[in-house]
Short mmCIF file of C-alpha atoms and ligand atoms in Angstrom, two decimals:
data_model
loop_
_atom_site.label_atom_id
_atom_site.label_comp_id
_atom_site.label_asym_id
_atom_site.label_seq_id
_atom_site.Cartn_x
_atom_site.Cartn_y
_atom_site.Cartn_z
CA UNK A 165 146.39 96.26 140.43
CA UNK A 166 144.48 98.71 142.97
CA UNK A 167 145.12 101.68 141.45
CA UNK A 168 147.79 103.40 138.86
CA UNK A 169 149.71 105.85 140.33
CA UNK A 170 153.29 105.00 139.55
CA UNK A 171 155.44 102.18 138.67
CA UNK A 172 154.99 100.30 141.56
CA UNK A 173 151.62 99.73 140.41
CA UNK A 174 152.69 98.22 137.51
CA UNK A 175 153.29 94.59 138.52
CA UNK A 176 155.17 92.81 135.16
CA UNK A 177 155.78 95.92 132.96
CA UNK A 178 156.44 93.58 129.99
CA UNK A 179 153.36 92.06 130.62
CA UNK A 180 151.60 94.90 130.59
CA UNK A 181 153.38 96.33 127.82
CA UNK A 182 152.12 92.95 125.75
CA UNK A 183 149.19 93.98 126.91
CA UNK A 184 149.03 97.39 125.56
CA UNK A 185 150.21 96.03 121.87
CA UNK A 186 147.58 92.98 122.15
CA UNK A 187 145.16 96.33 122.08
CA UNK A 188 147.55 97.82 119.59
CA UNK A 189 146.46 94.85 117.35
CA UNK A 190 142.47 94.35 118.58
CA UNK A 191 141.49 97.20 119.81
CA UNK A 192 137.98 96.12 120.52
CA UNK A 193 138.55 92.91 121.96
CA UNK A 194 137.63 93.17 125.12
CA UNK A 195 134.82 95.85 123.78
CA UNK A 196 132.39 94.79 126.58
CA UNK A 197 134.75 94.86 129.43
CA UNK A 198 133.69 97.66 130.12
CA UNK A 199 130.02 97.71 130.34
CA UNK A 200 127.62 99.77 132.07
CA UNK A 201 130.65 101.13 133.67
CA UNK A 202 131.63 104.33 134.42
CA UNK A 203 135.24 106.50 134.15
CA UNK A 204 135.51 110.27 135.61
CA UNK A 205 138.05 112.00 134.11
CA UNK A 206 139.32 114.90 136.75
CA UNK A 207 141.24 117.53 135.58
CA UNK A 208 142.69 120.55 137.52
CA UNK A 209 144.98 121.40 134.62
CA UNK A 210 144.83 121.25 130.77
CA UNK A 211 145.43 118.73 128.52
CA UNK A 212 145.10 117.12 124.65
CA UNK A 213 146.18 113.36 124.68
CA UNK A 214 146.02 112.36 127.97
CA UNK A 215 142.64 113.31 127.80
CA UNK A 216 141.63 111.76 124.63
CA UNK A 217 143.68 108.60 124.49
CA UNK A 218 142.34 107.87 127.98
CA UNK A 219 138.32 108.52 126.39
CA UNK A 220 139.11 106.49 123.53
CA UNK A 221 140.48 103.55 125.43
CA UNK A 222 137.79 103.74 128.01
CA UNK A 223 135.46 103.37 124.77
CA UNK A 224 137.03 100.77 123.10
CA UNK A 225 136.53 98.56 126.46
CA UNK A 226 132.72 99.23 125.92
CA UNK A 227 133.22 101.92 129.38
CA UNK A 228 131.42 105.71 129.89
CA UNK A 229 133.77 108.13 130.28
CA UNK A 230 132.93 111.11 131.84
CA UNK A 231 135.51 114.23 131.61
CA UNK A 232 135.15 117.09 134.54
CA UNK A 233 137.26 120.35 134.20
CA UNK A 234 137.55 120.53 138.24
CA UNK A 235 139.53 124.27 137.73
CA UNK A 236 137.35 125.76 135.16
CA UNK A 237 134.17 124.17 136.16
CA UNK A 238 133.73 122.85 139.69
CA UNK A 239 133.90 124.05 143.36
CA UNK A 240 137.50 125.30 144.45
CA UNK A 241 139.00 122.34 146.45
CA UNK A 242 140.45 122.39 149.44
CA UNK A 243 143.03 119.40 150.09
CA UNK A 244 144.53 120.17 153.53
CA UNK A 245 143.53 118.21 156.85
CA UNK A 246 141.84 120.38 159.61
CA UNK A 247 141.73 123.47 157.10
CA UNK A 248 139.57 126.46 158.47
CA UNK A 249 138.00 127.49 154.79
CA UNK A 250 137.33 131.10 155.56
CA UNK A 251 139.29 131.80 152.27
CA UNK A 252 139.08 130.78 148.65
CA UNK A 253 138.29 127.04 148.59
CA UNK A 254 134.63 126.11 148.86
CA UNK A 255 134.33 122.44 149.17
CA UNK A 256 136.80 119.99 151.00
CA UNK A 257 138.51 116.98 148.82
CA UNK A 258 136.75 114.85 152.30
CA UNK A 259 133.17 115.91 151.12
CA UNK A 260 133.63 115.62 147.19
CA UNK A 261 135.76 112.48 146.64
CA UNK A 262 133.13 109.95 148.27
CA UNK A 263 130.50 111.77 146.22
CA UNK A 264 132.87 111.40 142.99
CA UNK A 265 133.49 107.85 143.98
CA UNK A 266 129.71 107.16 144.21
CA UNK A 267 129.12 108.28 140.92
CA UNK A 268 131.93 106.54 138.91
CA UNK A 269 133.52 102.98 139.29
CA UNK A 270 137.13 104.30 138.49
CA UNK A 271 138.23 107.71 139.06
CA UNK A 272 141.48 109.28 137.32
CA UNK A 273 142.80 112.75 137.84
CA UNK A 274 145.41 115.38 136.40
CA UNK A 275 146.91 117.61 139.00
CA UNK A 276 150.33 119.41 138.43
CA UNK A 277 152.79 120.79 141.02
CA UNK A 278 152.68 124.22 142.31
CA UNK A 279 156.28 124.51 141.53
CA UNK A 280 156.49 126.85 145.05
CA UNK A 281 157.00 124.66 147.58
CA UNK A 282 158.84 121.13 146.91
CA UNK A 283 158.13 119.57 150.27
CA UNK A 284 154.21 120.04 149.42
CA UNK A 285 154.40 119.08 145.62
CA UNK A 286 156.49 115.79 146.64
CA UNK A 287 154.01 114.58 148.94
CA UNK A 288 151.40 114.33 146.31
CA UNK A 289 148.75 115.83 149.00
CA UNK A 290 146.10 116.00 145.58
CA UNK A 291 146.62 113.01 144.28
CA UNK A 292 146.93 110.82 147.80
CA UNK A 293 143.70 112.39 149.02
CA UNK A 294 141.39 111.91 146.18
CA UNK A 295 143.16 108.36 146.80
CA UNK A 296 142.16 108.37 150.49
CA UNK A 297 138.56 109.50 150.29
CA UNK A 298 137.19 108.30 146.66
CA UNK A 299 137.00 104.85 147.38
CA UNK A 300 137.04 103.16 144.39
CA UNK A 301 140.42 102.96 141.99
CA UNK A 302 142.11 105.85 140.88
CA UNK A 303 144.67 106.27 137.69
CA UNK A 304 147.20 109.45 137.45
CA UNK A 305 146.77 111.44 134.54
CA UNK A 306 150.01 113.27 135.77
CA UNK A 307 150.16 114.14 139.69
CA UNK A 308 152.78 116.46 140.89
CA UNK A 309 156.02 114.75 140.32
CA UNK A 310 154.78 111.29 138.08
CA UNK A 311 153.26 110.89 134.62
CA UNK A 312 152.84 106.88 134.77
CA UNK A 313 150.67 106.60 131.62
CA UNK A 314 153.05 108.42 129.63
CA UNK A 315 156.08 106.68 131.03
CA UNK A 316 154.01 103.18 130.09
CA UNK A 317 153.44 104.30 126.56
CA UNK A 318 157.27 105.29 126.26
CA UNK A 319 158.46 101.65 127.05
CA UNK A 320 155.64 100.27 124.95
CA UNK A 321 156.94 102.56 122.25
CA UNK A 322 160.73 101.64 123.16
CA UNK A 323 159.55 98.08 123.07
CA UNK A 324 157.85 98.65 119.67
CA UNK A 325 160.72 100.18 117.77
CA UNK A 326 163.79 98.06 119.23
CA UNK A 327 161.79 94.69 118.11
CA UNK A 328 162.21 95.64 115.18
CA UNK A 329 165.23 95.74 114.75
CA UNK A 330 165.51 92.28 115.98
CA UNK A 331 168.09 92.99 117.95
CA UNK A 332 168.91 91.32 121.79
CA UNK A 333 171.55 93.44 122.94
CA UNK A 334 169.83 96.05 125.21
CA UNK A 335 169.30 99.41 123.41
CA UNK A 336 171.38 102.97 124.89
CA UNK A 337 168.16 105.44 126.41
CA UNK A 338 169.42 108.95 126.70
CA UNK A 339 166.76 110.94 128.87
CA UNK A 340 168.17 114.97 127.96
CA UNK A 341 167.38 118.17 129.47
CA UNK A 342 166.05 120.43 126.72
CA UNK A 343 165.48 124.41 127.21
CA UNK A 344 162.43 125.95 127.72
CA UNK A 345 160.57 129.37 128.26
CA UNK A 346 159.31 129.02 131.45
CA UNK A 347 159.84 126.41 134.37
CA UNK A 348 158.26 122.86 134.00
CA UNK A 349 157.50 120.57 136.52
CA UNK A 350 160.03 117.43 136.85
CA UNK A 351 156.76 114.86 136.54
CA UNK A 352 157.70 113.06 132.86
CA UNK A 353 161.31 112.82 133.65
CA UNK A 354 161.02 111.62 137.35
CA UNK A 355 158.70 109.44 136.36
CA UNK A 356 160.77 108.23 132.93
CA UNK A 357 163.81 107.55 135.17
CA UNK A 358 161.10 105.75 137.36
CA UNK A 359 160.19 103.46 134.70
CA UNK A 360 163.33 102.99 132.77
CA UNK A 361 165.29 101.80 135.88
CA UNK A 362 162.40 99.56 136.80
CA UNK A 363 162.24 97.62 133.17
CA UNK A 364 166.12 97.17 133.41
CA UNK A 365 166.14 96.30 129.91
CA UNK A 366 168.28 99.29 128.36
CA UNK A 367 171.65 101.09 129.22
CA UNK A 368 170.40 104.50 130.72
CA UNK A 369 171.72 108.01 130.32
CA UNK A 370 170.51 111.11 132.31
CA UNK A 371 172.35 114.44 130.96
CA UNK A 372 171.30 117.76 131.96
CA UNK A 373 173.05 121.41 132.86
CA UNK A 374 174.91 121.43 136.18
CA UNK A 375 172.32 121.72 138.91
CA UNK A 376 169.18 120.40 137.01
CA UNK A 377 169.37 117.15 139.20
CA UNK A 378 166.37 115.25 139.35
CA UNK A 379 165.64 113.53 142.50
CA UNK A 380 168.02 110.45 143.10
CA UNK A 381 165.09 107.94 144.59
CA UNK A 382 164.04 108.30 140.71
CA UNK A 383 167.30 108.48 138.95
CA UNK A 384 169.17 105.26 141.16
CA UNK A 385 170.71 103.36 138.69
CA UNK A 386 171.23 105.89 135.44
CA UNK A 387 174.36 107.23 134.56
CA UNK A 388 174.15 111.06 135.04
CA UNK A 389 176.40 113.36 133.05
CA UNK A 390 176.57 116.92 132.16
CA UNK A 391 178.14 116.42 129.20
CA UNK A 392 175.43 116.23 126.45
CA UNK A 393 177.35 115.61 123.83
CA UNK A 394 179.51 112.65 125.14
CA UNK A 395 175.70 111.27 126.32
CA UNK A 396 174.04 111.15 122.89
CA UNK A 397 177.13 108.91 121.88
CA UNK A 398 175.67 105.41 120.19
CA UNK A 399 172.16 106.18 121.72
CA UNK A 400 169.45 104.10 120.17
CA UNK A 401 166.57 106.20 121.90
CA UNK A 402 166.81 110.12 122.58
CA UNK A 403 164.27 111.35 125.06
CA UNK A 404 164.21 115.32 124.89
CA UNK A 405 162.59 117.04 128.16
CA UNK A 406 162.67 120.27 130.09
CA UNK A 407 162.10 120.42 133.81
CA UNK A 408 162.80 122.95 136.53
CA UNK A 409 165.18 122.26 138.84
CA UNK A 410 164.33 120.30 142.13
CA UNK A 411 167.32 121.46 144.88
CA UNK A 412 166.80 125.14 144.23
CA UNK A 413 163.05 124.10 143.48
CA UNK A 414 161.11 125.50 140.24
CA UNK A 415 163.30 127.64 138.44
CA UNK A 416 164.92 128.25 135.39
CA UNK A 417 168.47 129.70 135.26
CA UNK A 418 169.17 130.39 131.69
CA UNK A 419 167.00 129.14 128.29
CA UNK A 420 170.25 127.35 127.84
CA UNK A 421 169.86 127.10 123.53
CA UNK A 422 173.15 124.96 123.13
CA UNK A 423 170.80 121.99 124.65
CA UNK A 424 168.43 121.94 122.24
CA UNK A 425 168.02 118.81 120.37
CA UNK A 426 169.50 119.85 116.01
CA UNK A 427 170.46 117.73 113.66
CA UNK A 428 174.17 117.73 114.07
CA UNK A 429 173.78 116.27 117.64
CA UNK A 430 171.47 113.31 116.35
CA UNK A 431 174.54 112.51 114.11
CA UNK A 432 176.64 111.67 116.87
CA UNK A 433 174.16 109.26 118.10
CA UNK A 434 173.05 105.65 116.50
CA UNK A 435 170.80 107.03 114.08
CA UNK A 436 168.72 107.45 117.59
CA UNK A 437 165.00 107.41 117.33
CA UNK A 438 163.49 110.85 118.98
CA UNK A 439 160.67 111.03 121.54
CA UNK A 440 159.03 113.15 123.58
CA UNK A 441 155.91 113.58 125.33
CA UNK A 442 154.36 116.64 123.87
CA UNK A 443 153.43 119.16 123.43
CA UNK A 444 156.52 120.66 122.72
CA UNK A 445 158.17 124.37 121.87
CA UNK A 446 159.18 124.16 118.29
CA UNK A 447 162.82 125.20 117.92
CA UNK A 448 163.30 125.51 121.86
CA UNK A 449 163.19 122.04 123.22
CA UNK A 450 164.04 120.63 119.46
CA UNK A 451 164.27 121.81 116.09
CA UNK A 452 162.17 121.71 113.18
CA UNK A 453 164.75 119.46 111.17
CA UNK A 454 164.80 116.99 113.90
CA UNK A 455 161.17 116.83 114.75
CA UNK A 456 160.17 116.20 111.21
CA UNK A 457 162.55 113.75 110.19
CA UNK A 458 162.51 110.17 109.86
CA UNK A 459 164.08 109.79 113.55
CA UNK A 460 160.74 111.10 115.27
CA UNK A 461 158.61 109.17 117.30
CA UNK A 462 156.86 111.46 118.69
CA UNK A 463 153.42 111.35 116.80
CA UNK A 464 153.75 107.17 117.27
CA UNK A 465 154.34 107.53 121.04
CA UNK A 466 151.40 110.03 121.28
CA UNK A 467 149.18 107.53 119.92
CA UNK A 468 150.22 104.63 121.70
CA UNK A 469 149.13 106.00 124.60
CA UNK A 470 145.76 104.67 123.83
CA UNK A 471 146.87 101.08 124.22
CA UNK A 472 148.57 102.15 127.36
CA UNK A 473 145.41 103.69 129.01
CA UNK A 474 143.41 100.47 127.62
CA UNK A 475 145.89 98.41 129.03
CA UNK A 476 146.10 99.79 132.84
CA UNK A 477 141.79 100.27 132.48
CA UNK A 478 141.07 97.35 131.33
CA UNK A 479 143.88 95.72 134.52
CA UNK A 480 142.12 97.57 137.19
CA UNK A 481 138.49 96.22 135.62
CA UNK A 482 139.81 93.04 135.86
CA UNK A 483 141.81 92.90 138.88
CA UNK A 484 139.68 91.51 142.54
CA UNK A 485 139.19 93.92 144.96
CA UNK A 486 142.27 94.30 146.95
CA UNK A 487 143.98 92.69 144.52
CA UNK A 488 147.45 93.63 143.06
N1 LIG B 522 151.96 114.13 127.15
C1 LIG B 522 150.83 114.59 127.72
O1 LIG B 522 150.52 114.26 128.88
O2 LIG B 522 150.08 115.37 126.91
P1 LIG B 522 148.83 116.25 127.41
O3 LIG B 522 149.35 117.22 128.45
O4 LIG B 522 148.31 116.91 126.18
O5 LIG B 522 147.83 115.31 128.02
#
């Protein structure tokens, strides 16, 4: 593993998913891994767990890392190639990522999507430049249109839960749109279609409003439906997102309430468990009923994403230059 920037970077995801729950189980195993080694944490927008989980495993691995709120507390970045800076950037991504990368052996950054322009989010300019100028490895803490560390803590947590049940017969994943307030980028989904297809251990189910389509190179091999209802049918695993739409890019059309994950949906489903990333809108995205019942997840798959950022650390620390 070079770096951690979506699934392709994964190599064996059940091996790495082993991993992660080897951690689950020691946590301080490998507690001098790490040592006298250094983590920057970049971050151009906010965040809770990814932040924390990604501290804690960095910690646990016997590692320093260092968190940087890049929007709130460094230099305005500019990211294009040949840029004349006669407006509000002050310091090119050319001139601060070798700097960054001199000062830190690994290098992991959170940059979201304009949501203006799709052609500019989707080539992950941020993301691929820190990338191209750092020079040492970098991990995504959620670029423009991936989340890999979440989508690796939601197969752990898949993983977890289906085991046991001790069952061999590949569990139903139903990925649903869920309303929202304002437009969200398509990162977590895109990126759990990514992963999901990837494993190929589960039968997968995309539903979502007429023209919410996510984009196909990350949805290949789901079954799509509108129909919500006929979806959640026999699903083992619900996984309740917004995003914005990606033809008619960044928008919301309606707040859509009949989407919204109640109780009387989950009963049409397998006694599913529920998961999402979080945070999430309280009685929007899912109600109150569902998020505090039994069939929740969510405060397991937050935590697990610990193990997950231990896992893919403690991979790159390990893994010879160059290496895959
Ligand atoms: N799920 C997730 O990435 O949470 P944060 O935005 O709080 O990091």
């Amino acid at each position: 593993m070079k770096q951690f920037i979506s699934v392709h970077d994964a190599g064996n995801i059940n091996a790495l998913v082993e991993k992660a729950l080897m951690y689950k189980a020691t946590p301080l195993k490998d507690k001098t891994l790490g040592a006298g080694k250094r983590i920057g944490l970049l971050f151009l927008n906010p965040s809770l767990r990814t932040r924390l989980s990604t501290q804690v495993a960095a910690a646990n691995l016997g590692m320093e890392a260092i968190v940087f709120n890049v929007d709130k507390e460094g230099w305005a970045l500019e990211f294009e190639e040949g840029a004349i800076m006669s407006g509000n950037t002050v310091e090119h991504i050319k001139d601060a990522a070798p700097v960054l990368g001199s000062y830190f052996d690994m290098l992991s950054i959170r940059t979201f999507p304009s949501l203006k322009n799709r052609e500019d989010d989707y080539s992950e300019l941020y993301i691929s430049q820190f990338i191209k100028y750092c020079g040492v490895p970098v991990i995504s803490l959620e670029s423009a249109t991936l989340h890999p560390l979440q989508s690796l803590t939601d197969v752990i947590t898949i993983t977890e839960n289906w085991k046991l049940k001790t069952q061999n017969s590949k569990p139903k994943i139903v990925l649903t749109w869920a309303p929202h307030v304002k437009p969200l980028p398509q990162c977590v989904a895109n990126s759990f279609a990514q992963w999901i297809n990837a494993w190929g251990e589960a039968d997968f189910v995309i539903t979502h409003p007429e023209d919410y389509e996510l984009k196909e190179e990350f949805t290949n091999g789901a079954t799509i439906t509108h129909k919500q209802n006929e979806a959640l049918k026999d699903a083992d695993f619900v996984y309740v997102k917004n995003w914005s739409t990606y033809k008619d890019y960044g928008k919301i059309y309606e707040n859509a309430p009949e989407w919204m994950l109640t109780e009387e949906k989950l009963a049409i489903t397998n006694n599913a468990k529920v998961m999402h990333c979080l945070p999430v809108r309280r009685n929007v995205e899912l109600s109150d009923e569902v998020l505090d019942s039994v069939n929740s997840i969510v405060t397991q798959q937050a935590a697990n994403r610990v193990w997950a950022a231990q896992a893919v650390i403690s991979t790159l620390l390990t893994s010879p230059k160059g290496g895959n």
